[in-house]
Structure formats: C-alpha cells, structure tokens
GROMACS .gro file of C-alpha atoms in nm:
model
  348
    1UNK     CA    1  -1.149   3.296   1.678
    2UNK     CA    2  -0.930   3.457   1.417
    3UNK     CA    3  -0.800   3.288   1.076
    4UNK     CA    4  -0.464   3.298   1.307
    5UNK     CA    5  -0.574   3.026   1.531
    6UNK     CA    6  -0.686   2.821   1.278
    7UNK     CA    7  -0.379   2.534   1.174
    8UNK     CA    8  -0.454   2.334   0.858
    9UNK     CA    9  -0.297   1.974   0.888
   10UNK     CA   10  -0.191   1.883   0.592
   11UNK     CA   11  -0.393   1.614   0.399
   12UNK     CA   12  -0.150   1.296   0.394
   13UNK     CA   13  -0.328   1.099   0.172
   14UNK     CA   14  -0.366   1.315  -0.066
   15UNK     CA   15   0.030   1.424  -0.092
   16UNK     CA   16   0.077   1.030  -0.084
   17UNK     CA   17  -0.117   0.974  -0.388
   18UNK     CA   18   0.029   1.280  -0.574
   19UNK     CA   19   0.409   1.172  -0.505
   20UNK     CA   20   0.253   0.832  -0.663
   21UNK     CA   21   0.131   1.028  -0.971
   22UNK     CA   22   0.484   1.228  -0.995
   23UNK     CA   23   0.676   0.879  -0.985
   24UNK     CA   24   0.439   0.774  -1.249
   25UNK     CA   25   0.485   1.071  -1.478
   26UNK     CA   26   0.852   1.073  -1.455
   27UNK     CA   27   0.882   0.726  -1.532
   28UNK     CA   28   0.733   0.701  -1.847
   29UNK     CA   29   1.012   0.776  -2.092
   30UNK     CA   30   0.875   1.116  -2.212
   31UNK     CA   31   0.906   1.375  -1.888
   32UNK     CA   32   1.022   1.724  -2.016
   33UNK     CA   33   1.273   1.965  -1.879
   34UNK     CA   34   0.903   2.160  -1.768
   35UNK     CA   35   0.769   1.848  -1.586
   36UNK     CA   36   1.073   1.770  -1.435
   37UNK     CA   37   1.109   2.160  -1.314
   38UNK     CA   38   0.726   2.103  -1.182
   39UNK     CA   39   0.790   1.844  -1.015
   40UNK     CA   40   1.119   1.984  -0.828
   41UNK     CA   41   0.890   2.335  -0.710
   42UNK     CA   42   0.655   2.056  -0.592
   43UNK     CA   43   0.922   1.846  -0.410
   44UNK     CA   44   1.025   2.177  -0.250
   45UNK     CA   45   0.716   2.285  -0.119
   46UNK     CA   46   0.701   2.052   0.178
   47UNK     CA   47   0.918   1.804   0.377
   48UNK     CA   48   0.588   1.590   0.375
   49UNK     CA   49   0.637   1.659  -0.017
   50UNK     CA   50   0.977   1.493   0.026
   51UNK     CA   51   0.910   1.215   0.269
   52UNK     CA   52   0.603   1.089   0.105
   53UNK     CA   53   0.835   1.100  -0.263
   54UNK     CA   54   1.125   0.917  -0.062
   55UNK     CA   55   0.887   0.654   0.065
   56UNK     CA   56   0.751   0.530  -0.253
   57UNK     CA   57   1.059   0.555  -0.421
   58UNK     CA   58   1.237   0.303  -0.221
   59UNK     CA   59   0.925   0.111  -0.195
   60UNK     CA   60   0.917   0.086  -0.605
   61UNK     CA   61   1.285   0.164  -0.701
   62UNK     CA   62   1.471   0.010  -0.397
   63UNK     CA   63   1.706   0.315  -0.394
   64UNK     CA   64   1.780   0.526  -0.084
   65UNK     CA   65   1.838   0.881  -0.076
   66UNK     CA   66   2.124   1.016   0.053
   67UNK     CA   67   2.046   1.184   0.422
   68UNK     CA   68   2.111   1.528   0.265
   69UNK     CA   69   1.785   1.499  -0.004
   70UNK     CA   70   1.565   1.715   0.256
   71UNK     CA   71   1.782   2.039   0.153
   72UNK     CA   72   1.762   1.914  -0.264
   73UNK     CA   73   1.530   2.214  -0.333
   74UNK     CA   74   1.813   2.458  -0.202
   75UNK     CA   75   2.095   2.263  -0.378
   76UNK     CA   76   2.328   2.417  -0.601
   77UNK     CA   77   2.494   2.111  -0.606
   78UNK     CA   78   2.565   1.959  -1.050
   79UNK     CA   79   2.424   1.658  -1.118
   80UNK     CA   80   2.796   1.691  -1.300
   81UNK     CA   81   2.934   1.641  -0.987
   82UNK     CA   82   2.765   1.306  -0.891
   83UNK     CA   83   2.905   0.975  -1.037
   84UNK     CA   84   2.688   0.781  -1.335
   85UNK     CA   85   2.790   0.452  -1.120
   86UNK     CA   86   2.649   0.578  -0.798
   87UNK     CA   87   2.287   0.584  -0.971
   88UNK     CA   88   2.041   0.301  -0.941
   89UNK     CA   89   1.955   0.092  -1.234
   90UNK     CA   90   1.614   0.002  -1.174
   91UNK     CA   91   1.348   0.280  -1.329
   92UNK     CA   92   1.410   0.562  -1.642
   93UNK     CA   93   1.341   0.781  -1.368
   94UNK     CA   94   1.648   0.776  -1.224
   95UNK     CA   95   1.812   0.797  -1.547
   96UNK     CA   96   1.665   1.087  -1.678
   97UNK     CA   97   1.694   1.292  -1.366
   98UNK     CA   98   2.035   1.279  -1.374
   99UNK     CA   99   2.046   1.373  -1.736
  100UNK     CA  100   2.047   1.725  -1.698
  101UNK     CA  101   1.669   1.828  -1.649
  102UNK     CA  102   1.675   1.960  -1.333
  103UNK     CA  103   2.069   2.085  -1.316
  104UNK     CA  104   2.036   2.170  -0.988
  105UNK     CA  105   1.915   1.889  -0.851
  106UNK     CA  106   2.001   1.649  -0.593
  107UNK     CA  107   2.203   1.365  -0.553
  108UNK     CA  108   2.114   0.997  -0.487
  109UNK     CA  109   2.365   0.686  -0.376
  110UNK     CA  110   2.244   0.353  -0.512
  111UNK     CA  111   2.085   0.116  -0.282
  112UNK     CA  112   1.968  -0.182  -0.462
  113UNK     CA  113   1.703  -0.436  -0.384
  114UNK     CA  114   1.641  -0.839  -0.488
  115UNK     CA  115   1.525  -0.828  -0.846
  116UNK     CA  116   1.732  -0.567  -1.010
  117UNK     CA  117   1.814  -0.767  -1.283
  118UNK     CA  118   1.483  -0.806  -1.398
  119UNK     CA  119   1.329  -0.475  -1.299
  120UNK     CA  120   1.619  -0.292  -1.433
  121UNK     CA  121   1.444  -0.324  -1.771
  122UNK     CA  122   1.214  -0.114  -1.915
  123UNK     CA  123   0.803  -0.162  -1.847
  124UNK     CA  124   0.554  -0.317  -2.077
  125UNK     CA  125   0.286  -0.223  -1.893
  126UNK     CA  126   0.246   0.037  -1.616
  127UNK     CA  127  -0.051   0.141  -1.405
  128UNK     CA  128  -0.159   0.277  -1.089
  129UNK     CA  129  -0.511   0.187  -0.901
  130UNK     CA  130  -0.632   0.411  -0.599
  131UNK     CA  131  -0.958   0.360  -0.426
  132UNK     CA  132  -1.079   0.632  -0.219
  133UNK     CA  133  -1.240   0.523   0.174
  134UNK     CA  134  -1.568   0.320   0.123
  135UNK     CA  135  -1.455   0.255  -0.255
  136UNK     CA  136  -1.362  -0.015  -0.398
  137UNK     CA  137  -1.272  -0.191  -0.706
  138UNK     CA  138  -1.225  -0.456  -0.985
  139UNK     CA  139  -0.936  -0.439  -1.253
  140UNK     CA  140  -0.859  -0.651  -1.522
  141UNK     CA  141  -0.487  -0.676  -1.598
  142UNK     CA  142  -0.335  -0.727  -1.979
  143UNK     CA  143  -0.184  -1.076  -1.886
  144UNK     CA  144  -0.549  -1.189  -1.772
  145UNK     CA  145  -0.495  -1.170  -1.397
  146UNK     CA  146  -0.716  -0.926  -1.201
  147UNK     CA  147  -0.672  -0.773  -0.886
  148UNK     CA  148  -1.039  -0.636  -0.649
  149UNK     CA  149  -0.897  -0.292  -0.431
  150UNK     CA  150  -1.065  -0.285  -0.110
  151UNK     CA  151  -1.140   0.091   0.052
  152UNK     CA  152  -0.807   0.303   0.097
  153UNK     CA  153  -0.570   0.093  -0.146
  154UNK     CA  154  -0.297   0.235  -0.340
  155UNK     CA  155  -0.128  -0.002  -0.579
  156UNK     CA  156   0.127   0.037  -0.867
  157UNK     CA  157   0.126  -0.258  -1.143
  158UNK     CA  158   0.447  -0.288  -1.365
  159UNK     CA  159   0.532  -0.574  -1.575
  160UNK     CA  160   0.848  -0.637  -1.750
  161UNK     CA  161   0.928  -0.866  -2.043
  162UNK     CA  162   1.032  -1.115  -1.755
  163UNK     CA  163   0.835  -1.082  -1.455
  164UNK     CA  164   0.542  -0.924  -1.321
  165UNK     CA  165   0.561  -0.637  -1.033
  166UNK     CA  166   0.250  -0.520  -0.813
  167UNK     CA  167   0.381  -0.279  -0.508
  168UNK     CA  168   0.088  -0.264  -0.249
  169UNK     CA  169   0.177   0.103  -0.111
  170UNK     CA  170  -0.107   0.057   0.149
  171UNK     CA  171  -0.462  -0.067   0.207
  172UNK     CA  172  -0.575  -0.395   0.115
  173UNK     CA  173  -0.630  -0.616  -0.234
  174UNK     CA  174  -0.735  -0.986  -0.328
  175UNK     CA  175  -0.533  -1.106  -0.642
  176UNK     CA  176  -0.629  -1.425  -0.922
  177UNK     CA  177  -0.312  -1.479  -1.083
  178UNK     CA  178  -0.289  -1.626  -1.450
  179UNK     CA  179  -0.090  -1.901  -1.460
  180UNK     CA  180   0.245  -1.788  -1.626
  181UNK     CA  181   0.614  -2.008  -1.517
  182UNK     CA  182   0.795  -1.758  -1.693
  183UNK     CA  183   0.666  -1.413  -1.558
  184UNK     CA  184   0.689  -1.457  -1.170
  185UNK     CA  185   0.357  -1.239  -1.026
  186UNK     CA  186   0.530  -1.064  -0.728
  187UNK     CA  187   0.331  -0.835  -0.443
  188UNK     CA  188   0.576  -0.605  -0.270
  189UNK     CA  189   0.533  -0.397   0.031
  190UNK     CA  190   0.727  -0.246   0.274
  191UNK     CA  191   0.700  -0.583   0.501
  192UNK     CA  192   0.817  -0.823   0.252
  193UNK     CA  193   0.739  -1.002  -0.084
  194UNK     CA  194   0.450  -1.213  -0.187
  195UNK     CA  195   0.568  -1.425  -0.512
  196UNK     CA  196   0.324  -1.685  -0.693
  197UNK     CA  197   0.318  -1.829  -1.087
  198UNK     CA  198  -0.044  -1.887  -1.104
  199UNK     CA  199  -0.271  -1.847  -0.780
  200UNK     CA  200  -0.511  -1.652  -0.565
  201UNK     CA  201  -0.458  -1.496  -0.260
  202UNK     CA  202  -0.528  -1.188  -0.027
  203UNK     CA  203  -0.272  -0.953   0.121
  204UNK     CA  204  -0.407  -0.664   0.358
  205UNK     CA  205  -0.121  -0.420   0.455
  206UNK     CA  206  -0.133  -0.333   0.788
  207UNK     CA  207   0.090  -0.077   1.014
  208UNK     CA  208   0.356  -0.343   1.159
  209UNK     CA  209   0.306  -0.630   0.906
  210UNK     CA  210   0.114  -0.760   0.661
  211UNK     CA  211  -0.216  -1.037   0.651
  212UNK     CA  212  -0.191  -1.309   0.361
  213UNK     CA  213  -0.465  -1.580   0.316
  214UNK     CA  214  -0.411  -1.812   0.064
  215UNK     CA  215  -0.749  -1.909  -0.131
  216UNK     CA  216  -0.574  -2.102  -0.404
  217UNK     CA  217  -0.215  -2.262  -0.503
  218UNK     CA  218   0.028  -2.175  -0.332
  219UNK     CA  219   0.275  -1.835  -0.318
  220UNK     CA  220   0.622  -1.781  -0.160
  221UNK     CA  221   0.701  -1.544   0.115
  222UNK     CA  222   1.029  -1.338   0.128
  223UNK     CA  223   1.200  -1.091   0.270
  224UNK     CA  224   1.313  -0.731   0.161
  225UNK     CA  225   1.648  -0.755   0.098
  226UNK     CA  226   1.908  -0.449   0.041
  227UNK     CA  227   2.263  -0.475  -0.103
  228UNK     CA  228   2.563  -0.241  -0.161
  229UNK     CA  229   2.676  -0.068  -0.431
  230UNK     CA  230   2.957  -0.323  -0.482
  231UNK     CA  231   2.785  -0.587  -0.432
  232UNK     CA  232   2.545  -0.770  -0.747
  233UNK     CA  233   2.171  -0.798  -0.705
  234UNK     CA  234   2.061  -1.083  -0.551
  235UNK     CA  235   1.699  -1.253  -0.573
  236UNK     CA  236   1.489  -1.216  -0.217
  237UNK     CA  237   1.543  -1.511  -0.006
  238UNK     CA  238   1.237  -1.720  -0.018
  239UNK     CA  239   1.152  -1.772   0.433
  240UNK     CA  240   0.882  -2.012   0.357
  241UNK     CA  241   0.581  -2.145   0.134
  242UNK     CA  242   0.217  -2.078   0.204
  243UNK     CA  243  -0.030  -2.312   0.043
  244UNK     CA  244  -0.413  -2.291   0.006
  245UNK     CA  245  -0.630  -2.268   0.360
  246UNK     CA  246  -0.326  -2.116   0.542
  247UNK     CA  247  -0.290  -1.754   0.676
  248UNK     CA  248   0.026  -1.568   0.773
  249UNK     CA  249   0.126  -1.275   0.969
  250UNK     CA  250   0.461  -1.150   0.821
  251UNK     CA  251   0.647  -0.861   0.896
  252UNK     CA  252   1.041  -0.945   0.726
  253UNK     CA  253   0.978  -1.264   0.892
  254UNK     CA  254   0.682  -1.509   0.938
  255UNK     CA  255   0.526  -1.365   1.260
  256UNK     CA  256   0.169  -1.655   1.265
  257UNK     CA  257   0.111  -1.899   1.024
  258UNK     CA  258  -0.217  -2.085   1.056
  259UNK     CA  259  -0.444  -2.326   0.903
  260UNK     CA  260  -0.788  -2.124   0.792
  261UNK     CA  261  -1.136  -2.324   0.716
  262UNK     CA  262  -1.352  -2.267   0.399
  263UNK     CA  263  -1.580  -2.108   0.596
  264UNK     CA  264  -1.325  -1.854   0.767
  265UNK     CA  265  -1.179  -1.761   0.450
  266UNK     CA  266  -1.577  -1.667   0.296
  267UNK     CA  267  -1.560  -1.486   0.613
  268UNK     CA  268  -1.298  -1.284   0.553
  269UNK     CA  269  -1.289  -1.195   0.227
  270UNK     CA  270  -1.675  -1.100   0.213
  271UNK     CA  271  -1.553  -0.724   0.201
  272UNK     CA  272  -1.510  -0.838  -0.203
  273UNK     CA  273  -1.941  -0.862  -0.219
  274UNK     CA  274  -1.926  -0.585  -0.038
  275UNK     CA  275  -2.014  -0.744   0.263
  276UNK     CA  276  -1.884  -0.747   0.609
  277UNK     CA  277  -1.939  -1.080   0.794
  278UNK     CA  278  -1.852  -1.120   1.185
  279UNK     CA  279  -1.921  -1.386   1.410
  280UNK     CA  280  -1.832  -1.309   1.776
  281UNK     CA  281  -1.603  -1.028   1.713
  282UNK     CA  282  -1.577  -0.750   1.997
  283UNK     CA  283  -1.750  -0.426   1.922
  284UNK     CA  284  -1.411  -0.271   1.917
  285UNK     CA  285  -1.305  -0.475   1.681
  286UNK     CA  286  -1.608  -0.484   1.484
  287UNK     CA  287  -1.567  -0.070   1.472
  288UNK     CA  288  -1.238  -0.036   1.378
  289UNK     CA  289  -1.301  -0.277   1.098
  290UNK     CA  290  -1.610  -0.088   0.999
  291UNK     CA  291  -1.397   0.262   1.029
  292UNK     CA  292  -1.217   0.154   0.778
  293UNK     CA  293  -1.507   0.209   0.522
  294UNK     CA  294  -1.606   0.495   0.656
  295UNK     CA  295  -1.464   0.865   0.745
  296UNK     CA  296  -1.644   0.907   1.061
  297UNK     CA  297  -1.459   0.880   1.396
  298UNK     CA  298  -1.680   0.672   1.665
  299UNK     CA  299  -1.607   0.607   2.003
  300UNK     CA  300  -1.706   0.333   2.267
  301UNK     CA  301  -1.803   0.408   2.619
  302UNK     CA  302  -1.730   0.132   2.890
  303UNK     CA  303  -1.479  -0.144   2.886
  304UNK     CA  304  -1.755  -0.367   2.896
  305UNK     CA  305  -1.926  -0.255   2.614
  306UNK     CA  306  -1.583  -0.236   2.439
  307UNK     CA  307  -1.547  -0.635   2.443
  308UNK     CA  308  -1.907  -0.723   2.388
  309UNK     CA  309  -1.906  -0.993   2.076
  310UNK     CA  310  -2.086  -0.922   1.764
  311UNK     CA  311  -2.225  -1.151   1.485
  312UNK     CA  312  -2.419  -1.064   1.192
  313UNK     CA  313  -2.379  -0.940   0.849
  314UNK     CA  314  -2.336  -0.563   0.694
  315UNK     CA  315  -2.326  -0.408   0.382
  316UNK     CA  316  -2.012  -0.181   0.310
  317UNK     CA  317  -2.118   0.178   0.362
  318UNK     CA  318  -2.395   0.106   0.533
  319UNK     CA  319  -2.281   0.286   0.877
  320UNK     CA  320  -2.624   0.361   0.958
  321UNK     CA  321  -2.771   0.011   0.943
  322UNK     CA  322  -2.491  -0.083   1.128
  323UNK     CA  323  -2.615   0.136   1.442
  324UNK     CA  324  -2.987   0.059   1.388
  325UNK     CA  325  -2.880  -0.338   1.415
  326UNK     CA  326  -2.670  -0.268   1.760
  327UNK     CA  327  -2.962  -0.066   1.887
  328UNK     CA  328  -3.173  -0.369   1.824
  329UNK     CA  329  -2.960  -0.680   1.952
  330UNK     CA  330  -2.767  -0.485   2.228
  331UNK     CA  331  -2.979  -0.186   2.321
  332UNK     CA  332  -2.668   0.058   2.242
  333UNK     CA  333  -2.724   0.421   2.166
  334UNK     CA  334  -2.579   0.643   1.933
  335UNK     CA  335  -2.508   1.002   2.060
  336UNK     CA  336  -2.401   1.232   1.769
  337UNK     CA  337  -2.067   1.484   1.854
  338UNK     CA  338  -2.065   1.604   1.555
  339UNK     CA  339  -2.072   1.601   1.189
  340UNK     CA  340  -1.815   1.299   1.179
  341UNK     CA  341  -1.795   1.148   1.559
  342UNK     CA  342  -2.019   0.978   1.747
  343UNK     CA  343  -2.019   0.791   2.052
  344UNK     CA  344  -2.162   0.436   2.118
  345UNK     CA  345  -2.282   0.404   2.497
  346UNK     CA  346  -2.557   0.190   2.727
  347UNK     CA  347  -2.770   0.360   2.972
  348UNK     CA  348  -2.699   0.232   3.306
   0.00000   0.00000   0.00000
C-alpha cells in the first residue's frame, strides 16, 4: 500500500478544542493585528476549521453567521462595508474583529440570544476546563462554587458583574453552586439552559438532549431562545422547575421528568469516586457506558449476550478488570482485533 491510499481523518476533537482556545484568545481584550491574522490562516485551513469555530460561537455568543462565512478566507469583502448595528453585542470578540484587524474579513448579522443584557458586559472571570477520555477533574471556581469534569468534557466558565455563565460544549459535569441571589449560576448547552442561585446538580450532554439530576435545591429549566435584530433581548423562558430527587430528559423541551431515590442518584453519580456502579444494566449498555472512559472500540457478539444484565462495581480505567469480572460471572471471552478493538463473545 502506497502513502496514496492512506486518508487521514481529521481529528475532531482536537480542532474542537482549538476553535475553543481561539474564542478564548480573541476574547480577552488584548488580541493583536498578528493573532487575529493567525487565527484567520487557521480559520481558512479547513471547513471543519470553520464549522467547529461557528459552533461554539453561537453556543457562547448567540450570534449566527451569515450563510456566506464558509468563503470568509477568500473574502475581499471591508469590514467598512458591514454595518456597526448589524454586530452582536455580547463578547469583545466581536467588537474587535470588526475593528479593522483582519480588513479582509468576513461579515456577521446579529442573532441574539436570552441574556444579552447581562452578558453583553465585559468578564470578570474567564476560563476554560477540558478533560481528555478517561480524565477527569475537580475545579474550584473564584465565587466558591466548584464544578468535577467527567472524561471528554469541554466547558467554558465566564462570570459577569451580574450573573454567572458556564457553557457545557460537550461531555458531562456535576456542579455545587454557592449560594448567590444576585449572580444567577446558569449551565448552557446547545439543548437548553440550566439556571440555579445556590444548588447542586448534574448535567450530562448527550447527542439529542441533555440528562439533569438534581442532588440539591432546586434549578430552573429553559429553553434556547433566539431573537431578531429589531427586536430587544429577552430573558429564556423558564418551561419548568426541577427540585432535589428528580431527573429530566430535556432537549428545548422537557422530554422525562422523574422522581430518582437516594440510592439511584449514589448510583449515578459514582463516576465522581471514580467509580462505575450498575445494577442490572445490559452488557450493551454497560459497554457503551464504559467506552466512554476508554479509547478502545469493543464489540458484542449475539443478541443474547447483547441484553444480558450486569451488576457490580468498576473502577474508571480499569477496562481490563472489567473483562476479567465478565469472564468470571458470565463466562464471556475476550478476543483481541487489534490494538484498540476487541470483541466480547460466548462459546456455544
């Protein structure tokens, strides 16, 4: 086989996180003419480059690119040209782009989200936390709240004079909120908005919707709301309350809400001892929570084997004990494909 043959897939992750650092950089007040520049060649390289840049800027500006922003490498279009008014309000970012730094640039209409007024104004504190797959991670924020990452978590903290932001670009994180009336502790993703004063709670981003258990207090669910240039910003509608010992399934709307015991919730939220706990689970289940810790790909043989319920206990990274326990209570085999697959089977 020839170098020819070989196609490299680009590593999405890794552009995600970089677009994240980019959005960071440009955002802080203090981007030169040479970083902005960098970051345009960079922009340009790729449409992943582009859509991965596009994504987390609506996710933490709320503004929407015009349909022509693929082709803003190869514009010769002035930033002259666009209107002041047609810009959003909500990061420096925005600003200073259109100031002149990259002339030939591209152009943006505003597309506003709930909240504007408040994170229209400049940060007091800004951070980003990424944990790589089988990391994870404790951090202590400045208004005493802390937030644990579980594996493959990207999230961006920015608090105002006003209110406290935390966008949850993926993954999944458990949050203690300091108690605070006057600084509203808001999770956004890209299914909606989890707002509290002074809680705890759990929010796993999934690919349709997101998971929220409720430990502690209580938090308010609401839904991503966009409104026009004409129009003023408006706060997200508020679809419903969740209070300690419930769990919700929401996805722009409340999908499942259920009550959750004591018990369940220790259950689910082991992952933050670095433990994961099942009690009747399938195996499929049971592996594609456990792949989530873990970059190797394993496959199940046999329907049957498939749906076969699993209980026990097992340490985070520990893939290995994992297959050494189902040996023992189920008699399944291991067959290695290769350096990151293997399949799980039962001799007949």
């Amino acid at each position: 086989m020839t170098n020819r043959n070989i196609i490299h897939l680009p590593d999405l992750k890794e552009i995600k996180e970089t677009a994240a650092l980019w959005l960071m950089r440009l955002d802080d007040g203090d981007a030169s003419e040479k970083t902005m520049l960098e970051f345009r060649e960079w922009y340009s390289e790729s449409k992943h480059h582009q859509d991965a840049t596009r994504k987390l800027s609506s996710l933490w500006g709320g503004m929407e690119l015009l349909a022509d922003l693929n082709d803003m490498a190869a514009s010769d279009v002035s930033v002259a040209t666009v209107k002041h008014d047609r810009w959003p309000i909500r990061r420096p970012i925005t600003r200073r782009l259109f100031a002149g730094a990259i002339a030939a640039s591209f152009a943006v209409m505003i597309g506003n989200v709930g909240y504007q007024s408040v994170v229209s104004k400049r940060p007091t504190f800004q951070q980003a936390y990424v944990t790589a797959i089988g990391e994870q991670e404790t951090v202590k924020l400045p208004d005493g709240s802390s937030i644990i990452l579980n594996t493959d978590t990207i999230v961006n903290v920015e608090f105002t004079k006003t209110a406290r932001h935390i966008y949850l670009e993926q993954g999944e994180a458990y949050f203690e909120v300091a108690k605070d009336k006057t600084k509203p502790f808001s999770v956004k993703t890209e299914q909606g908005v989890v707002t509290a004063v002074g809680t705890a709670f759990n929010v796993r981003v999934l690919e349709t919707k997101m998971d929220v258990v409720v430990t502690e207090g209580r938090v308010a669910l609401s839904a991503l709301q966009s409104v026009t240039e004409k129009q003023q910003a408006v706060q997200p509608q508020i679809i419903m309350e969740v209070t300690a010992g419930q769990v919700v399934a929401f996805a722009h709307r409340v999908e499942n809400l259920a009550p959750i015991t004591q018990i369940a919730i220790e259950r689910e939220l082991d992952w933050r001892d670095g433990v994961l706990a099942f009690k009747g689970e399938s195996l499929e289940e049971v592996v594609s929570n456990i792949g989530r810790y873990t970059n190797l790909s394993i496959d199940i043989t046999g329907e049957d084997l498939r749906l076969l319920p699993i209980g026990g206990y097992f340490e985070v990274g520990e893939i290995e004990a994992l297959f050494d326990a189902l040996k023992i209570m189920a008699d399944i085999e291991v067959e290695r494909l290769g350096e990151n697959q293997v399949r799980l089977y039962r001799n007949q």
